[in-house]
Amino acid sequence: MVTKSEETELNRLESQVDNGGGGAWEYLCLVRKLKVRRSDKVLKHGLSILNDSKKRSSLGSEEWTLYEEVAIAAMDCQSLEVAKDCVNVLRKKFPESKRVGRLEALLLEAKGSWGEAEKAYSSLLEDNPFDQVVHKRRVALAKAQGNLSGAIEWLNKYLETFMADHDAWRELAEIYVSLQMYKQAAFCYEELILSQPTVPLFHLAYADVLYTLGGLENLQTARKYYSSTIDLTGGKNTRALFGICLCMSAIAQLSKGRNKEDKDCPDLQSLATAALEKEYKQRASGKLTVLTSAFKSLKFHRPGKLQGFYPLLPNLDFIHFLFPSHFAAFIVSIAQFYRARDSTSIPRLSWMPNLWNSCGYYGQLAYPCEFNMKNKRISKGKKGGKKKAADPFSKKDWYVVKAPSGFTVKDIGRTLVTRTQGTKIASEGLKHRVFEVSLADLQNDEDHAFRKIRLRAEDVQGRNVLTNFWGMSFTTDKLRSLVRKWQTLIEAHVDVKTTDNYTLRMFCIAFTKRRPNQVKRTCYAQSSQIRQIRRKMREIMVNQASSCDLKDLVQKFIPEVIGKEIEKATTGIYPLQNVFIRKVKILKAPKFDLGKLMEVHGDYSQDIGVKIDRPADETMAEGEAEVVGA
């Protein structure tokens, strides 16, 4: 974080350089040190130094640092030709540098060449899987394409390795909030609070998420974290003060005085309102009356005391100080008041249906409800009467899950689904379910217990769920048993397309072994040999997968045909052992074709019955019978 003195010095140097007073290099060094974003200034003053041969030569080894700084600033300003020239100079000076490789990938990203940038980042990660900058650039690449689910996937993988990266946890939480996945966002903020308990921003964000989730328990927890935010900031956080008021109001509405823990609620709410009124008197005295009216209206949300909302409708200025989840609660309170006062007045609010679409949880909950001022009970039965417990399985049916014909065992289990009712068709709820089965159960062979096969439901025929191959992985204990000391682990992955248009990502793993008659205990491969082996792995995986359909490819996984082929082809480079296709992911499936699915499953004559001939005596008896009706 930039301190006040550093910011003053930066502004002084910037003004001096802009007015031609010199000190451009000192300014650029300070920008790089403080990690501030002044791309236009860096580009302008950096080029002035690089274009002057005397100034450039006086920098010594710092010249290359300046080239990198100017290249990044040029990409930020969309001066891609300048960035390209700087990167070319660096590549010429450092032909094998991974740092320059990152700049080249960044340039591809700036040009909008997403696919090429992704390949460049993947190549860099193969050489160094622990490069944090490249991992984060992949997340940024996914976000730039609007692929938020992909960004979440990359961030989760990154955090499995770098669990102490607070910026990554915060970025993941913000993405979850943008997708309205509030429970996942709450988990991220909990991690941040555990690692940095004195940062009030994390307490405040966590309280906002809990308030948005709703429910008495979440609201009570949100109130505690709003209070801790106020404590950490010395009572100067206006957002937390508003949060306290709204939490207290919502808790009072839900608990209705039954909760013994909330006896001191009025004191806490009065303290928060007093602090807000004092703040508004000092900074926005013109809006103090609006704030006071809002407090009167929001107090405990009791239906008999909501008259204050009516005069507030023409002037909603105080909403500017509330965040979206609070605004949703305010809209619900207005609806409750109008339902209680005059149900015919609701259509006059032409703006309300549009606002309801943005209110999230509260709007969807409150809008269809009818409020009764006299009788607040929902059920019409006797007071205290017990509800009949319905059997949850009475409306469900069992379906048999069928594996493709390539496996020995066809019936892999049974699954439940709610019976077809009205427009809700049972088969639609079964489609695209994914089942994970051990290959030992599919082949009746315990030697294959370390492989897990994923099957996805593609269609439903009668009570049979027809599945197709959807991926494969190894168990963790198998992978750990393969890793030993004094050998090199080599991994490679590649995206391939089968002849029936399935796009897969295949991951291969291999380990070096000692050569025949080798005395040395270790068997470590050199970097050049590892690159050659990876290249050979990719070639063989592409050739084996692109020359057959998915059904035939699955048959190659079980006896490990591809692994044996790789082991044989790399003998001249370095002998390998334990070569496996450890993981397969289906990235893209073609359009559903029932005919091809039935080919994968073979025939089901055992399920649909076999035609038989009638005995002769029954045939004669039927011949003499008189046919009645058509």
mmCIF file with all atom_site columns, N, CA and C in Angstrom, residues 261-314:
data_model
loop_
_atom_site.group_PDB
_atom_site.id
_atom_site.type_symbol
_atom_site.label_atom_id
_atom_site.label_alt_id
_atom_site.label_comp_id
_atom_site.label_asym_id
_atom_site.label_entity_id
_atom_site.label_seq_id
_atom_site.pdbx_PDB_ins_code
_atom_site.Cartn_x
_atom_site.Cartn_y
_atom_site.Cartn_z
_atom_site.occupancy
_atom_site.B_iso_or_equiv
_atom_site.pdbx_formal_charge
_atom_site.auth_seq_id
_atom_site.auth_comp_id
_atom_site.auth_asym_id
_atom_site.auth_atom_id
_atom_site.pdbx_PDB_model_num
ATOM 1   N N  . GLU A 1 261 ? -31.178 -13.614 23.279 1.00 0.00 ? 261 GLU A N  1
ATOM 2   C CA . GLU A 1 261 ? -29.877 -13.002 23.055 1.00 0.00 ? 261 GLU A CA 1
ATOM 3   C C  . GLU A 1 261 ? -29.994 -11.574 22.540 1.00 0.00 ? 261 GLU A C  1
ATOM 4   N N  . ASP A 1 262 ? -31.165 -11.179 22.053 1.00 0.00 ? 262 ASP A N  1
ATOM 5   C CA . ASP A 1 262 ? -31.328 -9.870  21.429 1.00 0.00 ? 262 ASP A CA 1
ATOM 6   C C  . ASP A 1 262 ? -31.949 -8.837  22.371 1.00 0.00 ? 262 ASP A C  1
ATOM 7   N N  . LYS A 1 263 ? -31.770 -9.018  23.688 1.00 0.00 ? 263 LYS A N  1
ATOM 8   C CA . LYS A 1 263 ? -32.356 -8.050  24.618 1.00 0.00 ? 263 LYS A CA 1
ATOM 9   C C  . LYS A 1 263 ? -31.685 -6.686  24.526 1.00 0.00 ? 263 LYS A C  1
ATOM 10  N N  . ASP A 1 264 ? -30.379 -6.684  24.156 1.00 0.00 ? 264 ASP A N  1
ATOM 11  C CA . ASP A 1 264 ? -29.663 -5.416  24.072 1.00 0.00 ? 264 ASP A CA 1
ATOM 12  C C  . ASP A 1 264 ? -29.722 -4.820  22.675 1.00 0.00 ? 264 ASP A C  1
ATOM 13  N N  . CYS A 1 265 ? -30.596 -5.356  21.804 1.00 0.00 ? 265 CYS A N  1
ATOM 14  C CA . CYS A 1 265 ? -30.687 -4.878  20.422 1.00 0.00 ? 265 CYS A CA 1
ATOM 15  C C  . CYS A 1 265 ? -31.040 -3.398  20.326 1.00 0.00 ? 265 CYS A C  1
ATOM 16  N N  . PRO A 1 266 ? -32.049 -2.902  21.058 1.00 0.00 ? 266 PRO A N  1
ATOM 17  C CA . PRO A 1 266 ? -32.388 -1.482  20.927 1.00 0.00 ? 266 PRO A CA 1
ATOM 18  C C  . PRO A 1 266 ? -31.215 -0.570  21.240 1.00 0.00 ? 266 PRO A C  1
ATOM 19  N N  . ASP A 1 267 ? -30.382 -0.949  22.254 1.00 0.00 ? 267 ASP A N  1
ATOM 20  C CA . ASP A 1 267 ? -29.226 -0.125  22.595 1.00 0.00 ? 267 ASP A CA 1
ATOM 21  C C  . ASP A 1 267 ? -28.231 -0.079  21.442 1.00 0.00 ? 267 ASP A C  1
ATOM 22  N N  . LEU A 1 268 ? -27.970 -1.244  20.843 1.00 0.00 ? 268 LEU A N  1
ATOM 23  C CA . LEU A 1 268 ? -27.017 -1.292  19.731 1.00 0.00 ? 268 LEU A CA 1
ATOM 24  C C  . LEU A 1 268 ? -27.527 -0.493  18.540 1.00 0.00 ? 268 LEU A C  1
ATOM 25  N N  . GLN A 1 269 ? -28.825 -0.637  18.246 1.00 0.00 ? 269 GLN A N  1
ATOM 26  C CA . GLN A 1 269 ? -29.394 0.103   17.121 1.00 0.00 ? 269 GLN A CA 1
ATOM 27  C C  . GLN A 1 269 ? -29.386 1.606   17.387 1.00 0.00 ? 269 GLN A C  1
ATOM 28  N N  . SER A 1 270 ? -29.689 2.005   18.605 1.00 0.00 ? 270 SER A N  1
ATOM 29  C CA . SER A 1 270 ? -29.699 3.437   18.919 1.00 0.00 ? 270 SER A CA 1
ATOM 30  C C  . SER A 1 270 ? -28.298 4.024   18.838 1.00 0.00 ? 270 SER A C  1
ATOM 31  N N  . LEU A 1 271 ? -27.292 3.246   19.248 1.00 0.00 ? 271 LEU A N  1
ATOM 32  C CA . LEU A 1 271 ? -25.909 3.717   19.140 1.00 0.00 ? 271 LEU A CA 1
ATOM 33  C C  . LEU A 1 271 ? -25.508 3.903   17.678 1.00 0.00 ? 271 LEU A C  1
ATOM 34  N N  . ALA A 1 272 ? -25.906 2.926   16.821 1.00 0.00 ? 272 ALA A N  1
ATOM 35  C CA . ALA A 1 272 ? -25.564 3.023   15.399 1.00 0.00 ? 272 ALA A CA 1
ATOM 36  C C  . ALA A 1 272 ? -26.263 4.206   14.744 1.00 0.00 ? 272 ALA A C  1
ATOM 37  N N  . THR A 1 273 ? -27.549 4.396   15.050 1.00 0.00 ? 273 THR A N  1
ATOM 38  C CA . THR A 1 273 ? -28.277 5.521   14.448 1.00 0.00 ? 273 THR A CA 1
ATOM 39  C C  . THR A 1 273 ? -27.724 6.854   14.928 1.00 0.00 ? 273 THR A C  1
ATOM 40  N N  . ALA A 1 274 ? -27.334 6.917   16.210 1.00 0.00 ? 274 ALA A N  1
ATOM 41  C CA . ALA A 1 274 ? -26.755 8.164   16.728 1.00 0.00 ? 274 ALA A CA 1
ATOM 42  C C  . ALA A 1 274 ? -25.441 8.486   16.027 1.00 0.00 ? 274 ALA A C  1
ATOM 43  N N  . ALA A 1 275 ? -24.622 7.439   15.795 1.00 0.00 ? 275 ALA A N  1
ATOM 44  C CA . ALA A 1 275 ? -23.347 7.659   15.107 1.00 0.00 ? 275 ALA A CA 1
ATOM 45  C C  . ALA A 1 275 ? -23.571 8.120   13.669 1.00 0.00 ? 275 ALA A C  1
ATOM 46  N N  . LEU A 1 276 ? -24.573 7.537   12.996 1.00 0.00 ? 276 LEU A N  1
ATOM 47  C CA . LEU A 1 276 ? -24.863 7.941   11.616 1.00 0.00 ? 276 LEU A CA 1
ATOM 48  C C  . LEU A 1 276 ? -25.397 9.374   11.554 1.00 0.00 ? 276 LEU A C  1
ATOM 49  N N  . GLU A 1 277 ? -26.280 9.714   12.479 1.00 0.00 ? 277 GLU A N  1
ATOM 50  C CA . GLU A 1 277 ? -26.820 11.077  12.487 1.00 0.00 ? 277 GLU A CA 1
ATOM 51  C C  . GLU A 1 277 ? -25.715 12.105  12.737 1.00 0.00 ? 277 GLU A C  1
ATOM 52  N N  . LYS A 1 278 ? -24.783 11.759  13.607 1.00 0.00 ? 278 LYS A N  1
ATOM 53  C CA . LYS A 1 278 ? -23.661 12.661  13.875 1.00 0.00 ? 278 LYS A CA 1
ATOM 54  C C  . LYS A 1 278 ? -22.797 12.828  12.624 1.00 0.00 ? 278 LYS A C  1
ATOM 55  N N  . GLU A 1 279 ? -22.559 11.703  11.925 1.00 0.00 ? 279 GLU A N  1
ATOM 56  C CA . GLU A 1 279 ? -21.747 11.751  10.699 1.00 0.00 ? 279 GLU A CA 1
ATOM 57  C C  . GLU A 1 279 ? -22.433 12.586  9.624  1.00 0.00 ? 279 GLU A C  1
ATOM 58  N N  . TYR A 1 280 ? -23.735 12.425  9.492  1.00 0.00 ? 280 TYR A N  1
ATOM 59  C CA . TYR A 1 280 ? -24.470 13.174  8.467  1.00 0.00 ? 280 TYR A CA 1
ATOM 60  C C  . TYR A 1 280 ? -24.545 14.665  8.811  1.00 0.00 ? 280 TYR A C  1
ATOM 61  N N  . LYS A 1 281 ? -24.624 14.990  10.096 1.00 0.00 ? 281 LYS A N  1
ATOM 62  C CA . LYS A 1 281 ? -24.633 16.403  10.490 1.00 0.00 ? 281 LYS A CA 1
ATOM 63  C C  . LYS A 1 281 ? -23.343 17.092  10.064 1.00 0.00 ? 281 LYS A C  1
ATOM 64  N N  . GLN A 1 282 ? -22.228 16.354  10.157 1.00 0.00 ? 282 GLN A N  1
ATOM 65  C CA . GLN A 1 282 ? -20.936 16.944  9.833  1.00 0.00 ? 282 GLN A CA 1
ATOM 66  C C  . GLN A 1 282 ? -20.683 16.998  8.328  1.00 0.00 ? 282 GLN A C  1
ATOM 67  N N  . ARG A 1 283 ? -21.128 15.968  7.586  1.00 0.00 ? 283 ARG A N  1
ATOM 68  C CA . ARG A 1 283 ? -20.713 15.852  6.182  1.00 0.00 ? 283 ARG A CA 1
ATOM 69  C C  . ARG A 1 283 ? -21.837 16.040  5.174  1.00 0.00 ? 283 ARG A C  1
ATOM 70  N N  . ALA A 1 284 ? -23.085 15.755  5.548  1.00 0.00 ? 284 ALA A N  1
ATOM 71  C CA . ALA A 1 284 ? -24.197 15.888  4.595  1.00 0.00 ? 284 ALA A CA 1
ATOM 72  C C  . ALA A 1 284 ? -25.440 16.313  5.358  1.00 0.00 ? 284 ALA A C  1
ATOM 73  N N  . SER A 1 285 ? -25.409 17.505  5.898  1.00 0.00 ? 285 SER A N  1
ATOM 74  C CA . SER A 1 285 ? -26.513 17.967  6.744  1.00 0.00 ? 285 SER A CA 1
ATOM 75  C C  . SER A 1 285 ? -27.811 18.118  5.960  1.00 0.00 ? 285 SER A C  1
ATOM 76  N N  . GLY A 1 286 ? -27.720 18.323  4.630  1.00 0.00 ? 286 GLY A N  1
ATOM 77  C CA . GLY A 1 286 ? -28.926 18.480  3.825  1.00 0.00 ? 286 GLY A CA 1
ATOM 78  C C  . GLY A 1 286 ? -29.742 17.207  3.719  1.00 0.00 ? 286 GLY A C  1
ATOM 79  N N  . LYS A 1 287 ? -29.115 16.068  3.924  1.00 0.00 ? 287 LYS A N  1
ATOM 80  C CA . LYS A 1 287 ? -29.815 14.786  3.797  1.00 0.00 ? 287 LYS A CA 1
ATOM 81  C C  . LYS A 1 287 ? -30.131 14.169  5.157  1.00 0.00 ? 287 LYS A C  1
ATOM 82  N N  . LEU A 1 288 ? -29.981 14.931  6.210  1.00 0.00 ? 288 LEU A N  1
ATOM 83  C CA . LEU A 1 288 ? -30.246 14.408  7.548  1.00 0.00 ? 288 LEU A CA 1
ATOM 84  C C  . LEU A 1 288 ? -31.716 14.057  7.737  1.00 0.00 ? 288 LEU A C  1
ATOM 85  N N  . THR A 1 289 ? -32.618 14.872  7.177  1.00 0.00 ? 289 THR A N  1
ATOM 86  C CA . THR A 1 289 ? -34.056 14.583  7.320  1.00 0.00 ? 289 THR A CA 1
ATOM 87  C C  . THR A 1 289 ? -34.432 13.296  6.598  1.00 0.00 ? 289 THR A C  1
ATOM 88  N N  . VAL A 1 290 ? -33.815 13.056  5.442  1.00 0.00 ? 290 VAL A N  1
ATOM 89  C CA . VAL A 1 290 ? -34.072 11.808  4.709  1.00 0.00 ? 290 VAL A CA 1
ATOM 90  C C  . VAL A 1 290 ? -33.601 10.616  5.525  1.00 0.00 ? 290 VAL A C  1
ATOM 91  N N  . LEU A 1 291 ? -32.434 10.751  6.146  1.00 0.00 ? 291 LEU A N  1
ATOM 92  C CA . LEU A 1 291 ? -31.904 9.669   6.972  1.00 0.00 ? 291 LEU A CA 1
ATOM 93  C C  . LEU A 1 291 ? -32.815 9.389   8.166  1.00 0.00 ? 291 LEU A C  1
ATOM 94  N N  . THR A 1 292 ? -33.279 10.439  8.815  1.00 0.00 ? 292 THR A N  1
ATOM 95  C CA . THR A 1 292 ? -34.163 10.273  9.975  1.00 0.00 ? 292 THR A CA 1
ATOM 96  C C  . THR A 1 292 ? -35.463 9.584   9.580  1.00 0.00 ? 292 THR A C  1
ATOM 97  N N  . SER A 1 293 ? -36.037 9.989   8.451  1.00 0.00 ? 293 SER A N  1
ATOM 98  C CA . SER A 1 293 ? -37.268 9.348   7.971  1.00 0.00 ? 293 SER A CA 1
ATOM 99  C C  . SER A 1 293 ? -37.035 7.878   7.654  1.00 0.00 ? 293 SER A C  1
ATOM 100 N N  . ALA A 1 294 ? -35.879 7.586   7.088  1.00 0.00 ? 294 ALA A N  1
ATOM 101 C CA . ALA A 1 294 ? -35.565 6.191   6.758  1.00 0.00 ? 294 ALA A CA 1
ATOM 102 C C  . ALA A 1 294 ? -35.465 5.342   8.013  1.00 0.00 ? 294 ALA A C  1
ATOM 103 N N  . PHE A 1 295 ? -34.837 5.873   9.059  1.00 0.00 ? 295 PHE A N  1
ATOM 104 C CA . PHE A 1 295 ? -34.729 5.130   10.310 1.00 0.00 ? 295 PHE A CA 1
ATOM 105 C C  . PHE A 1 295 ? -36.102 4.862   10.920 1.00 0.00 ? 295 PHE A C  1
ATOM 106 N N  . LYS A 1 296 ? -36.985 5.841   10.866 1.00 0.00 ? 296 LYS A N  1
ATOM 107 C CA . LYS A 1 296 ? -38.329 5.642   11.404 1.00 0.00 ? 296 LYS A CA 1
ATOM 108 C C  . LYS A 1 296 ? -39.062 4.558   10.627 1.00 0.00 ? 296 LYS A C  1
ATOM 109 N N  . SER A 1 297 ? -38.857 4.530   9.332  1.00 0.00 ? 297 SER A N  1
ATOM 110 C CA . SER A 1 297 ? -39.554 3.557   8.490  1.00 0.00 ? 297 SER A CA 1
ATOM 111 C C  . SER A 1 297 ? -39.001 2.153   8.655  1.00 0.00 ? 297 SER A C  1
ATOM 112 N N  . LEU A 1 298 ? -37.674 2.039   8.777  1.00 0.00 ? 298 LEU A N  1
ATOM 113 C CA . LEU A 1 298 ? -37.045 0.722   8.812  1.00 0.00 ? 298 LEU A CA 1
ATOM 114 C C  . LEU A 1 298 ? -37.033 0.100   10.193 1.00 0.00 ? 298 LEU A C  1
ATOM 115 N N  . LYS A 1 299 ? -37.500 0.806   11.196 1.00 0.00 ? 299 LYS A N  1
ATOM 116 C CA . LYS A 1 299 ? -37.385 0.312   12.564 1.00 0.00 ? 299 LYS A CA 1
ATOM 117 C C  . LYS A 1 299 ? -38.212 -0.949  12.770 1.00 0.00 ? 299 LYS A C  1
ATOM 118 N N  . PHE A 1 300 ? -37.562 -2.090  12.847 1.00 0.00 ? 300 PHE A N  1
ATOM 119 C CA . PHE A 1 300 ? -38.142 -3.404  13.142 1.00 0.00 ? 300 PHE A CA 1
ATOM 120 C C  . PHE A 1 300 ? -39.126 -3.895  12.095 1.00 0.00 ? 300 PHE A C  1
ATOM 121 N N  . HIS A 1 301 ? -39.419 -3.123  11.045 1.00 0.00 ? 301 HIS A N  1
ATOM 122 C CA . HIS A 1 301 ? -40.291 -3.590  9.946  1.00 0.00 ? 301 HIS A CA 1
ATOM 123 C C  . HIS A 1 301 ? -41.639 -4.089  10.432 1.00 0.00 ? 301 HIS A C  1
ATOM 124 N N  . ARG A 1 302 ? -42.214 -3.553  11.482 1.00 0.00 ? 302 ARG A N  1
ATOM 125 C CA . ARG A 1 302 ? -43.505 -4.046  11.968 1.00 0.00 ? 302 ARG A CA 1
ATOM 126 C C  . ARG A 1 302 ? -44.614 -3.518  11.069 1.00 0.00 ? 302 ARG A C  1
ATOM 127 N N  . PRO A 1 303 ? -45.573 -4.369  10.641 1.00 0.00 ? 303 PRO A N  1
ATOM 128 C CA . PRO A 1 303 ? -46.602 -3.923  9.702  1.00 0.00 ? 303 PRO A CA 1
ATOM 129 C C  . PRO A 1 303 ? -47.431 -2.766  10.210 1.00 0.00 ? 303 PRO A C  1
ATOM 130 N N  . GLY A 1 304 ? -47.667 -2.662  11.529 1.00 0.00 ? 304 GLY A N  1
ATOM 131 C CA . GLY A 1 304 ? -48.484 -1.577  12.060 1.00 0.00 ? 304 GLY A CA 1
ATOM 132 C C  . GLY A 1 304 ? -47.766 -0.252  12.122 1.00 0.00 ? 304 GLY A C  1
ATOM 133 N N  . LYS A 1 305 ? -46.433 -0.228  11.881 1.00 0.00 ? 305 LYS A N  1
ATOM 134 C CA . LYS A 1 305 ? -45.659 1.004   12.025 1.00 0.00 ? 305 LYS A CA 1
ATOM 135 C C  . LYS A 1 305 ? -44.898 1.315   10.744 1.00 0.00 ? 305 LYS A C  1
ATOM 136 N N  . LEU A 1 306 ? -45.518 1.113   9.598  1.00 0.00 ? 306 LEU A N  1
ATOM 137 C CA . LEU A 1 306 ? -44.839 1.339   8.324  1.00 0.00 ? 306 LEU A CA 1
ATOM 138 C C  . LEU A 1 306 ? -45.333 2.573   7.596  1.00 0.00 ? 306 LEU A C  1
ATOM 139 N N  . GLN A 1 307 ? -46.097 3.431   8.284  1.00 0.00 ? 307 GLN A N  1
ATOM 140 C CA . GLN A 1 307 ? -46.646 4.597   7.594  1.00 0.00 ? 307 GLN A CA 1
ATOM 141 C C  . GLN A 1 307 ? -45.544 5.520   7.084  1.00 0.00 ? 307 GLN A C  1
ATOM 142 N N  . GLY A 1 308 ? -44.370 5.438   7.675  1.00 0.00 ? 308 GLY A N  1
ATOM 143 C CA . GLY A 1 308 ? -43.284 6.319   7.256  1.00 0.00 ? 308 GLY A CA 1
ATOM 144 C C  . GLY A 1 308 ? -42.820 6.080   5.834  1.00 0.00 ? 308 GLY A C  1
ATOM 145 N N  . PHE A 1 309 ? -43.115 4.913   5.259  1.00 0.00 ? 309 PHE A N  1
ATOM 146 C CA . PHE A 1 309 ? -42.672 4.650   3.893  1.00 0.00 ? 309 PHE A CA 1
ATOM 147 C C  . PHE A 1 309 ? -43.415 5.500   2.870  1.00 0.00 ? 309 PHE A C  1
ATOM 148 N N  . TYR A 1 310 ? -44.679 5.803   3.167  1.00 0.00 ? 310 TYR A N  1
ATOM 149 C CA . TYR A 1 310 ? -45.511 6.447   2.151  1.00 0.00 ? 310 TYR A CA 1
ATOM 150 C C  . TYR A 1 310 ? -44.949 7.779   1.687  1.00 0.00 ? 310 TYR A C  1
ATOM 151 N N  . PRO A 1 311 ? -44.570 8.713   2.581  1.00 0.00 ? 311 PRO A N  1
ATOM 152 C CA . PRO A 1 311 ? -44.011 9.972   2.099  1.00 0.00 ? 311 PRO A CA 1
ATOM 153 C C  . PRO A 1 311 ? -42.617 9.828   1.515  1.00 0.00 ? 311 PRO A C  1
ATOM 154 N N  . LEU A 1 312 ? -41.946 8.682   1.727  1.00 0.00 ? 312 LEU A N  1
ATOM 155 C CA . LEU A 1 312 ? -40.591 8.529   1.205  1.00 0.00 ? 312 LEU A CA 1
ATOM 156 C C  . LEU A 1 312 ? -40.558 8.121   -0.258 1.00 0.00 ? 312 LEU A C  1
ATOM 157 N N  . LEU A 1 313 ? -41.671 7.647   -0.795 1.00 0.00 ? 313 LEU A N  1
ATOM 158 C CA . LEU A 1 313 ? -41.635 7.113   -2.153 1.00 0.00 ? 313 LEU A CA 1
ATOM 159 C C  . LEU A 1 313 ? -41.214 8.125   -3.209 1.00 0.00 ? 313 LEU A C  1
ATOM 160 N N  . PRO A 1 314 ? -41.673 9.389   -3.182 1.00 0.00 ? 314 PRO A N  1
ATOM 161 C CA . PRO A 1 314 ? -41.221 10.318  -4.216 1.00 0.00 ? 314 PRO A CA 1
ATOM 162 C C  . PRO A 1 314 ? -39.739 10.636  -4.125 1.00 0.00 ? 314 PRO A C  1
#
